[in-house]
mmCIF file of C-alpha atoms and ligand atoms in Angstrom:
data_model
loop_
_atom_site.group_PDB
_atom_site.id
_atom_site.type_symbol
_atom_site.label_atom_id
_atom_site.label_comp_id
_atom_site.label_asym_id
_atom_site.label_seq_id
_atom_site.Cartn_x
_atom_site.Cartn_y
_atom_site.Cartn_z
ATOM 1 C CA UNK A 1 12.492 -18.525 10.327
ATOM 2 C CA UNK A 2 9.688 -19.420 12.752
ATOM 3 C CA UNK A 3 6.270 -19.852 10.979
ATOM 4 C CA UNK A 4 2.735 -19.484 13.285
ATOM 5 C CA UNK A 5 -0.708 -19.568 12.382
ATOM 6 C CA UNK A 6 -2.400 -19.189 15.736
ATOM 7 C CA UNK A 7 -2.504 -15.024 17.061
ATOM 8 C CA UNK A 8 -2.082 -15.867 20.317
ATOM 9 C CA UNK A 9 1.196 -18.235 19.866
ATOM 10 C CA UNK A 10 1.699 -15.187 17.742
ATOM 11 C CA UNK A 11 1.455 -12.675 20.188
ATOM 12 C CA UNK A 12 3.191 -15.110 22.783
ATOM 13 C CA UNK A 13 6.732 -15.346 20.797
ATOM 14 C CA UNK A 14 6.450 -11.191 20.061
ATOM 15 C CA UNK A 15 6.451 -10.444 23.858
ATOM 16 C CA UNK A 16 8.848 -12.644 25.083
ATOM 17 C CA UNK A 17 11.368 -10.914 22.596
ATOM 18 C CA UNK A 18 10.002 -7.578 23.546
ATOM 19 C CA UNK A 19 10.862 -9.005 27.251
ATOM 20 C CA UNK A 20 14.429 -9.892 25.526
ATOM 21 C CA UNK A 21 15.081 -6.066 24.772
ATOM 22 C CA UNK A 22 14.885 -7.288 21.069
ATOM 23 C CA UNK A 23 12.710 -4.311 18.968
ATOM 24 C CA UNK A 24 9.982 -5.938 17.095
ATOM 25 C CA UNK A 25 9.329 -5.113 13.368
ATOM 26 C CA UNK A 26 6.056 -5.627 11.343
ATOM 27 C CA UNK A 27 5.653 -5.923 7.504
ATOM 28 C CA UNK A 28 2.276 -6.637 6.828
ATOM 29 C CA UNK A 29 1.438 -8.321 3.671
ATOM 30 C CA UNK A 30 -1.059 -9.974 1.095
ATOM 31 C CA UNK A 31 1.913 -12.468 -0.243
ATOM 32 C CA UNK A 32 2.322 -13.164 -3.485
ATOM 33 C CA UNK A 33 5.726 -11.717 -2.391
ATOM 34 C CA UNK A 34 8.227 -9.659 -5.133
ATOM 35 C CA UNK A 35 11.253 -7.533 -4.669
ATOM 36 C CA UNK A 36 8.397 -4.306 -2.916
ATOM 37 C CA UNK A 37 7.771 -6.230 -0.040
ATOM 38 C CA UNK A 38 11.053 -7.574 0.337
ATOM 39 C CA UNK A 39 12.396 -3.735 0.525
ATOM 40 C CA UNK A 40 10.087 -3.435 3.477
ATOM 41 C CA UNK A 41 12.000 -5.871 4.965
ATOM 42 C CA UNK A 42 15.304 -5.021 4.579
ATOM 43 C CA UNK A 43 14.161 -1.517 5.344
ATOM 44 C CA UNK A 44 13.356 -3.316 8.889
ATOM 45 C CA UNK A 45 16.367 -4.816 9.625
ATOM 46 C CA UNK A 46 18.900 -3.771 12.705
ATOM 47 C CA UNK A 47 20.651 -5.444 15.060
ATOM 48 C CA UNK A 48 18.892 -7.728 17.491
ATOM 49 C CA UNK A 49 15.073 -6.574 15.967
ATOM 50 C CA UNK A 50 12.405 -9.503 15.778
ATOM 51 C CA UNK A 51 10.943 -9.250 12.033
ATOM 52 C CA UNK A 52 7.685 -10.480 11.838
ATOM 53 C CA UNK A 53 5.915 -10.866 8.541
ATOM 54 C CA UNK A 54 2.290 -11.209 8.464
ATOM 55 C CA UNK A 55 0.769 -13.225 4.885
ATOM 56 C CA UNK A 56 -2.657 -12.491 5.147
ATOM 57 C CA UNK A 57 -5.212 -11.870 2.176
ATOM 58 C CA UNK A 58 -7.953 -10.152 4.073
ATOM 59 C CA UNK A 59 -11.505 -10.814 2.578
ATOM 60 C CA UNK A 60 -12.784 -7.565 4.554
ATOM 61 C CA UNK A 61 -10.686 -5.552 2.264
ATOM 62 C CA UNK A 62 -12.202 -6.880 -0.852
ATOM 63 C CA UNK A 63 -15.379 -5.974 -2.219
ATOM 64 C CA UNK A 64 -18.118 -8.100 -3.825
ATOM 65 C CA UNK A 65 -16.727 -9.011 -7.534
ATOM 66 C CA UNK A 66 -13.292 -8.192 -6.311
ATOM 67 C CA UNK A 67 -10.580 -10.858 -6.848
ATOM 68 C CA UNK A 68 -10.409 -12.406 -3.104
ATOM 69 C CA UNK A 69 -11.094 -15.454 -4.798
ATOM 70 C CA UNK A 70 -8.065 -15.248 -6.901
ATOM 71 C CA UNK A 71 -6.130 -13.061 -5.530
ATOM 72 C CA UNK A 72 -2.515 -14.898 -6.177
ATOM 73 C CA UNK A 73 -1.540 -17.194 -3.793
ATOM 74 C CA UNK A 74 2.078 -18.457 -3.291
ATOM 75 C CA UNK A 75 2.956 -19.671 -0.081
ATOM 76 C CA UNK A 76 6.101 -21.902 -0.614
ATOM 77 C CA UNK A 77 7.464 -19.783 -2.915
ATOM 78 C CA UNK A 78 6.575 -16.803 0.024
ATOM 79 C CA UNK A 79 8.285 -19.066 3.005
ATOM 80 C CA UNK A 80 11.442 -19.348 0.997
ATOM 81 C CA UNK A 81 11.536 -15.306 0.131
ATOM 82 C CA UNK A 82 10.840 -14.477 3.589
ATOM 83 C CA UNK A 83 13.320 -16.841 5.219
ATOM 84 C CA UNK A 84 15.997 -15.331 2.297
ATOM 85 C CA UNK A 85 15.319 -11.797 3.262
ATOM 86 C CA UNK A 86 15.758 -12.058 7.197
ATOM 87 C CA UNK A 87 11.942 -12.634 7.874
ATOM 88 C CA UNK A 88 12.407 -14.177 11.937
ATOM 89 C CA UNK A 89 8.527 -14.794 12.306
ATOM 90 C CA UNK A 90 6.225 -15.587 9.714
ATOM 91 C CA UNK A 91 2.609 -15.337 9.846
ATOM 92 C CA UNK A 92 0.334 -17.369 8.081
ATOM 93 C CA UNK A 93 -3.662 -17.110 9.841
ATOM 94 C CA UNK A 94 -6.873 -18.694 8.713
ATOM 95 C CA UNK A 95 -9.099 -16.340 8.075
ATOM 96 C CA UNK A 96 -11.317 -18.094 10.188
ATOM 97 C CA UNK A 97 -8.472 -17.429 12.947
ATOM 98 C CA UNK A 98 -8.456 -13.641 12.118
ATOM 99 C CA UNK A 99 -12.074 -13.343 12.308
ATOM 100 C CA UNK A 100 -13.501 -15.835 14.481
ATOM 101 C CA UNK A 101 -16.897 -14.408 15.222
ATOM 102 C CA UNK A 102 -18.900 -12.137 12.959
ATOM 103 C CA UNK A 103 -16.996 -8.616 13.134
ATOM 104 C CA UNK A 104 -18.945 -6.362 15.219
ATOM 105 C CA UNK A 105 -16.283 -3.414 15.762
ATOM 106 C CA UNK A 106 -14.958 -2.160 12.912
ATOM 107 C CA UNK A 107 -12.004 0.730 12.444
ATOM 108 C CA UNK A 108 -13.473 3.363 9.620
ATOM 109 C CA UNK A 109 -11.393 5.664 8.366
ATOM 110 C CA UNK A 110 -14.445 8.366 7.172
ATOM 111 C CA UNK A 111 -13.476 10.879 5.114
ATOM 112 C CA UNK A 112 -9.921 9.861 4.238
ATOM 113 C CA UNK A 113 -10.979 6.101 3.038
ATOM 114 C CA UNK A 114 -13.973 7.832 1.302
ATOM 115 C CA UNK A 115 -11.790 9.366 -1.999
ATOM 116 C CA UNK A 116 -9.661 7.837 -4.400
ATOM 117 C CA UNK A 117 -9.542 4.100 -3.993
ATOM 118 C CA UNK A 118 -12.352 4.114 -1.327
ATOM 119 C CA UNK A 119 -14.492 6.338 -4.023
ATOM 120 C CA UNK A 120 -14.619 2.729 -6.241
ATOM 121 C CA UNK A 121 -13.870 0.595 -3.495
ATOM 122 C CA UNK A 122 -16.451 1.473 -0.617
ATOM 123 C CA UNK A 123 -15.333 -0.252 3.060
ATOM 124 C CA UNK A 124 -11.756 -1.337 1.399
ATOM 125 C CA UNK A 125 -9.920 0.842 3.802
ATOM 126 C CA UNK A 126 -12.424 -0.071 6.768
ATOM 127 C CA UNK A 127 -11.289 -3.755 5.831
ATOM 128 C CA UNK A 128 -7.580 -2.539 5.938
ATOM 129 C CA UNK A 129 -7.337 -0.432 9.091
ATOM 130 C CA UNK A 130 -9.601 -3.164 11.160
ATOM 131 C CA UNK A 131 -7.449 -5.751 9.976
ATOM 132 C CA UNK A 132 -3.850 -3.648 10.774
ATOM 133 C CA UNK A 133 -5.173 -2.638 14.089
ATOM 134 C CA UNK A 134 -5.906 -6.354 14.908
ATOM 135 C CA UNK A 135 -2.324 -7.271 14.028
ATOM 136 C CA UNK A 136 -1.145 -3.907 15.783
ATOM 137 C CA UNK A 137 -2.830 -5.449 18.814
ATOM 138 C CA UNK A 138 -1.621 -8.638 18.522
ATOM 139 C CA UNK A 139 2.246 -8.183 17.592
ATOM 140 C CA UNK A 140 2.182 -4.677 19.566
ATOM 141 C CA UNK A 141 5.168 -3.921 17.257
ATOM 142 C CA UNK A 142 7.642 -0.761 17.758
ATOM 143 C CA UNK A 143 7.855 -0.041 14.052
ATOM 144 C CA UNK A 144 5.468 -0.985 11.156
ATOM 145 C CA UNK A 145 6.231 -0.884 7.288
ATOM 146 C CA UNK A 146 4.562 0.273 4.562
ATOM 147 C CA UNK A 147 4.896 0.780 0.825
ATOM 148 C CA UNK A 148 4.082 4.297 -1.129
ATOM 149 C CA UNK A 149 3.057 2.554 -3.859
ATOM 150 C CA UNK A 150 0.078 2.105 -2.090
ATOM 151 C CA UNK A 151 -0.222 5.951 -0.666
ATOM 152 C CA UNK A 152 -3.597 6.348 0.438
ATOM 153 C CA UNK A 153 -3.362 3.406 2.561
ATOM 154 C CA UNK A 154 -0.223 4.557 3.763
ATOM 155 C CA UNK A 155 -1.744 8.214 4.784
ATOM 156 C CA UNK A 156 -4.863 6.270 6.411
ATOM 157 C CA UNK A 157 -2.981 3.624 9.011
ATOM 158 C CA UNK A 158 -0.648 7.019 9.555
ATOM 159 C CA UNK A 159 -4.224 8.878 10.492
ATOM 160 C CA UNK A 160 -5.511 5.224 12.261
ATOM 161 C CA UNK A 161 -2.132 5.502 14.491
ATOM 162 C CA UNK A 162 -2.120 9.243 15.438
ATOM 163 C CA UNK A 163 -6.176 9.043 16.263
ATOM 164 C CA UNK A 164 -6.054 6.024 18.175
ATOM 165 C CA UNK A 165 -3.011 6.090 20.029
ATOM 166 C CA UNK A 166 -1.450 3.200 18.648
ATOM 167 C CA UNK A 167 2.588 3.059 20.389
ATOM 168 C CA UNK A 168 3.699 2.121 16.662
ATOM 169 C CA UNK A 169 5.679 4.236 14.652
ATOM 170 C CA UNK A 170 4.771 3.891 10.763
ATOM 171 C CA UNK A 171 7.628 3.855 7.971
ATOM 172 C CA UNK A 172 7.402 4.456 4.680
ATOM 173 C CA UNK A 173 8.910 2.944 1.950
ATOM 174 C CA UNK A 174 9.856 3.523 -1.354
ATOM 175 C CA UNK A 175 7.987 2.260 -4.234
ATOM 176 C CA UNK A 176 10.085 -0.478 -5.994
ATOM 177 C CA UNK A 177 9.794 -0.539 -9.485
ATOM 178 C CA UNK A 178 10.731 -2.642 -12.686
ATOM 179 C CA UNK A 179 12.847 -0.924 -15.013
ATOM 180 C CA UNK A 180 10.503 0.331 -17.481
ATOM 181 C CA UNK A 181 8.742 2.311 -14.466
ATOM 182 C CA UNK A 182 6.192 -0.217 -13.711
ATOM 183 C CA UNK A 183 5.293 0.003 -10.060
ATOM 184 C CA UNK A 184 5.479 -3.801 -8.032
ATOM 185 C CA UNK A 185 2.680 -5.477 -7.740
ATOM 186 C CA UNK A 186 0.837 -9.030 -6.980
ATOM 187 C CA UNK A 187 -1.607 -8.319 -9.772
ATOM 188 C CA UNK A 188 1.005 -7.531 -12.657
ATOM 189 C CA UNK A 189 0.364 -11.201 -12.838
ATOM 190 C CA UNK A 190 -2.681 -11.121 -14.345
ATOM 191 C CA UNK A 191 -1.678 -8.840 -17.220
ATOM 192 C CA UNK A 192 -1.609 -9.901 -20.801
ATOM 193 C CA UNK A 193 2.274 -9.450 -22.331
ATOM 194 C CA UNK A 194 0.294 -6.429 -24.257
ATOM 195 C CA UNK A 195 -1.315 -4.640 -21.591
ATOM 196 C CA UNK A 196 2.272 -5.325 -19.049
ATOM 197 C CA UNK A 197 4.063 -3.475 -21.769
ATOM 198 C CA UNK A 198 1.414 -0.434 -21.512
ATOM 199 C CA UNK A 199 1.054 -0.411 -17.867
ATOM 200 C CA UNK A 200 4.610 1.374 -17.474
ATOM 201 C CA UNK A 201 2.462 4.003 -18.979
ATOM 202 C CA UNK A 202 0.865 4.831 -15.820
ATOM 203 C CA UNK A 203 4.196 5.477 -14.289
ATOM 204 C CA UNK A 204 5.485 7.729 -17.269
ATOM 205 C CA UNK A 205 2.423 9.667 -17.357
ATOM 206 C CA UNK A 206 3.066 10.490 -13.401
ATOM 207 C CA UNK A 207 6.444 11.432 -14.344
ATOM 208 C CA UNK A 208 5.238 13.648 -16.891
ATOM 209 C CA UNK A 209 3.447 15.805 -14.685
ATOM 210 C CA UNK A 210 5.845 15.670 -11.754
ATOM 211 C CA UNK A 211 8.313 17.155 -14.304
ATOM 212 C CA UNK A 212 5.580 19.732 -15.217
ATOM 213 C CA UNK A 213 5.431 20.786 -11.814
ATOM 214 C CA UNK A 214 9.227 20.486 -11.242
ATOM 215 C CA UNK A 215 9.408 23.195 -14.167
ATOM 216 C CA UNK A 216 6.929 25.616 -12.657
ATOM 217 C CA UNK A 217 3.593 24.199 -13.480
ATOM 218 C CA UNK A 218 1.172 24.669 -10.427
ATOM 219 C CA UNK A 219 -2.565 24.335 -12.577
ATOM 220 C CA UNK A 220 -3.516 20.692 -11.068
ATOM 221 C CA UNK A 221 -6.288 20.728 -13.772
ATOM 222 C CA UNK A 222 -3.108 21.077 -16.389
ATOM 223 C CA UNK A 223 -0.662 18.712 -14.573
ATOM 224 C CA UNK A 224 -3.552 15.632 -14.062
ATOM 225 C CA UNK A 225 -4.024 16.125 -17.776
ATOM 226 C CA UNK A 226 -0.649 15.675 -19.003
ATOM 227 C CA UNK A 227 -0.915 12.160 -17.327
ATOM 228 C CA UNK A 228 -4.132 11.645 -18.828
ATOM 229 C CA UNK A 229 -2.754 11.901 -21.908
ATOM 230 C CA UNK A 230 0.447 10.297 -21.718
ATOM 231 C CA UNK A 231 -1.751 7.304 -20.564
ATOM 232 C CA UNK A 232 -4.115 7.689 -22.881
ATOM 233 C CA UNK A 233 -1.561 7.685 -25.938
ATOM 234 C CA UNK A 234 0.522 4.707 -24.232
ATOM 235 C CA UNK A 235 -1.875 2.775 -22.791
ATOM 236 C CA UNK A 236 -4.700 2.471 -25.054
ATOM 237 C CA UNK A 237 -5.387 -1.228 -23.479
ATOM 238 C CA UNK A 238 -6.612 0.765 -20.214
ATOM 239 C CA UNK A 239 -9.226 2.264 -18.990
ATOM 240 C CA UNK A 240 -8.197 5.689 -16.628
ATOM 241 C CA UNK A 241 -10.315 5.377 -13.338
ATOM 242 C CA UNK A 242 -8.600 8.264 -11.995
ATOM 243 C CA UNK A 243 -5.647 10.707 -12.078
ATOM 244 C CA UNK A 244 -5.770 12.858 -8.871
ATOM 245 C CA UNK A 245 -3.335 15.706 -7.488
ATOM 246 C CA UNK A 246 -5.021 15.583 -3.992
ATOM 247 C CA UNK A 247 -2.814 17.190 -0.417
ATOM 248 C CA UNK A 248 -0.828 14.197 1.292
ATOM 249 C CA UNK A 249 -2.614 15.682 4.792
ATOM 250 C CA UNK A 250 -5.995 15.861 3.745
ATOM 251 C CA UNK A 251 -6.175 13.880 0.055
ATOM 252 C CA UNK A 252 -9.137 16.684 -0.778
ATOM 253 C CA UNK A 253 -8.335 17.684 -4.712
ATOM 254 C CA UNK A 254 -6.372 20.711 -5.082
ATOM 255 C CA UNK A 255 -8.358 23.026 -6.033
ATOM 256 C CA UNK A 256 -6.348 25.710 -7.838
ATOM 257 C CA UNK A 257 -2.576 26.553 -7.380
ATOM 258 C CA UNK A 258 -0.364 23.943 -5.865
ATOM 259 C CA UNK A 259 1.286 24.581 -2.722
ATOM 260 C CA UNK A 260 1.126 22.326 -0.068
ATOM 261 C CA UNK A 261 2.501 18.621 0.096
ATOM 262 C CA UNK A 262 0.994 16.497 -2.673
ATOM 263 C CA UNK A 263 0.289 13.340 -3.920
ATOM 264 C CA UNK A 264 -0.256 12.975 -7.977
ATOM 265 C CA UNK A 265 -1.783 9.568 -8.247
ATOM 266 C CA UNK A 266 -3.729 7.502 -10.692
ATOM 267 C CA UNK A 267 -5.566 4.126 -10.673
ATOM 268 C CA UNK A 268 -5.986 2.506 -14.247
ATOM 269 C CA UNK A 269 -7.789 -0.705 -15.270
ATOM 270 C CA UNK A 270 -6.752 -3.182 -17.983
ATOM 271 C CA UNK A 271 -9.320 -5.424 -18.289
ATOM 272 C CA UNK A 272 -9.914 -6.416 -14.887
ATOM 273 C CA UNK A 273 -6.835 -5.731 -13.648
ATOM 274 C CA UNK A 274 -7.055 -2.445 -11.799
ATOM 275 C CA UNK A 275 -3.326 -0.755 -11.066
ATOM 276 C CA UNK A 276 -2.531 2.260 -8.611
ATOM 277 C CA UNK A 277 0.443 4.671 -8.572
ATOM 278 C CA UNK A 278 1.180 7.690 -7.349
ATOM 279 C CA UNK A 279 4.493 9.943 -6.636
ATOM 280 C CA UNK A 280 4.710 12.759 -3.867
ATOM 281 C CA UNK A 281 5.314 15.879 -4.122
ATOM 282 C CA UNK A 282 7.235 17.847 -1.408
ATOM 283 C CA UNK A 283 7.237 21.471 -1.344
ATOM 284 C CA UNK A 284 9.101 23.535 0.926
ATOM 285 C CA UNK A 285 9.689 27.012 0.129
ATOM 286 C CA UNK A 286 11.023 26.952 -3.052
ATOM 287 C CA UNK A 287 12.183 24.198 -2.685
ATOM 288 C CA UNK A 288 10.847 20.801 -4.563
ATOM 289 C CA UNK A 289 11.291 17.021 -3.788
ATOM 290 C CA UNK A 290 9.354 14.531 -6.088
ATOM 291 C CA UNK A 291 9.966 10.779 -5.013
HETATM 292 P P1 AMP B 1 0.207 -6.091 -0.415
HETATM 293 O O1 AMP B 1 0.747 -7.461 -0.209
HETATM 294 O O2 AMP B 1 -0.005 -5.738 -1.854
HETATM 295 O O3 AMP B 1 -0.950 -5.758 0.475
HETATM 296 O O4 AMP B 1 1.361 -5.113 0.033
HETATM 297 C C1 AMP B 1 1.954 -5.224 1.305
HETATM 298 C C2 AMP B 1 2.853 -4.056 1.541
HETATM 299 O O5 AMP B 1 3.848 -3.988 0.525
HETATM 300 C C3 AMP B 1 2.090 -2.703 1.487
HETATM 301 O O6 AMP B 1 2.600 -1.856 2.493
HETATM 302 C C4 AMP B 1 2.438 -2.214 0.109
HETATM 303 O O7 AMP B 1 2.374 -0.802 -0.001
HETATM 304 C C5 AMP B 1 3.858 -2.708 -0.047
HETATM 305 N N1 AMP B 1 4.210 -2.749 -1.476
HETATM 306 C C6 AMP B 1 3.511 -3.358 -2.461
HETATM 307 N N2 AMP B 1 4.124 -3.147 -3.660
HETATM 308 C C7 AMP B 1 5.199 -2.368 -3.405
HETATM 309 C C8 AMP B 1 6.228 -1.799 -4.224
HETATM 310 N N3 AMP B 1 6.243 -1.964 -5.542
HETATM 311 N N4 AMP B 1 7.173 -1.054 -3.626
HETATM 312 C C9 AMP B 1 7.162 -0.870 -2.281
HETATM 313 N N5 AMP B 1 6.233 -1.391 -1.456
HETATM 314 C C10 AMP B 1 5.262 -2.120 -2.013
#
């Protein structure tokens, strides 16, 4: 594995192996890697593909009195996972690299980056999609990988790609998950062993109302509050910021019977730990998918 911290050495080594016929892969990260990112990698392995990894912790994304500052840090630990799971081209910017002059242009998502996580978390996706088109622009990769544990962002760079023209194709990827339901994520570290035991709440309570729905619930006012209170009664350590049933097109709340594509998500604080999940809802016909 190859590690760069310079874009344009960066964007040098992707075009030469775009020259090579090679395909070039992107999983963009925060670090602090676990076994979530790692599935985007192995989700963007095939034969003869250049995987680059970018390990960036973005202050744009971050709000005033959000954790930038200690946002977990791990490189060494990162190097080794990436170089384990196939990683070809690591990189590892300043941020002084990544933003050399004050930011002038910025990519804003409006409405989309405006609910959910954007409602408590104003610019956060205006930091994310100027940041992804930069690396878009600078690795100019045929695929890009994201999680669904992070679904909003995943519908917003799908809306940055399709309304810009960007020649990247976006795949999802599963959310991994620890075995009490827990979604993956840097900032389980910060838990308390009492409030990591309660956060698999938030993933019970979404699997609560998914099996609502799967049984022929369609009230989104019902099916949000049989989360709420699975959460509530599991989890009294956290605080419920939200627990949504919005359209995976759109993310506008459903209003009254659910019938489109959906995403059931919900964002829940312990302390100052603030967690997201969500699951998705496919309906087609009469038939249902919930992953
Ligand atoms: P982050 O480093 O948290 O910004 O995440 C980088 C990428 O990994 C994003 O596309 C996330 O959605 C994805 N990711 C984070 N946690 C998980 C997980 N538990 N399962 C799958 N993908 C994940």
């Amino acid at each position: 594995m190859k590690e760069v911290i310079d874009p344009q050495e960066l964007r040098a080594l992707a075009s030469t192996a775009r020259r090579q016929g090679r395909s070039v892969e992107l999983v963009p990260t925060m670090g602090a890697l676990h076994a979530g990112h790692l599935a985007l990698v192995e989700a963007a392995r095939k034969p003869a593909a250049l995987i680059v990894m970018s390990l960036f912790v973005n202050p744009t994304q971050f709000g005033p009195g959000e954790d930038f500052d200690r946002y977990p840090r791990s490189l060494d630990a990162d190097r080794r996972l990436a170089a384990d799971a196939g990683v070809n081209l690591l990189f590892t910017p300043e941020v002084a690299t990544m933003y050399p002059a004050p930011q002038q242009v910025w990519v804003e998502p409006q409405g989309l980056g405006e609910v959910l996580e954007g409602r408590r978390r104003p610019g956060h996706f205006t930091g994310v999609c100027t940041v992804v088109a930069k690396l878009f622009n600078l690795v100019q990769p045929d695929s890009a990988y994201f999680g669904q544990k992070d679904g909003q962002q995943l519908i917003v760079i799908r809306a940055m790609v399709r309304d810009l023209a960007f020649p990247v194709s976006i795949v999802e990827v599963p959310t991994v998950r620890e075995s009490d339901g827990l979604a993956l994520s840097s900032r389980n570290v910060y838990l308390t062993s009492e409030q990591r035991a309660q956060a698999a709440a938030i993933s019970r309570g979404l699997q609560c109302g998914t099996e609502a729905v799967r049984h022929g619930e369609r009230t989104p006012q019902k099916i949000e509050d049989l989360v709420r209170r699975v959460i509530e009664r599991d989890a009294p350590l956290g605080e419920i910021d939200y627990v949504s049933l919005v359209r995976s097109d759109t993310l506008e709340a459903i209003e009254h019977d659910l019938h489109s594509d959906a995403m059931l998500a919900a964002a829940v604080s312990f302390g100052r730990t603030r967690l997201i999940d969500n699951l998705q809802i496919r309906i087609d016909g009469d038939h249902l998918t919930i992953h």
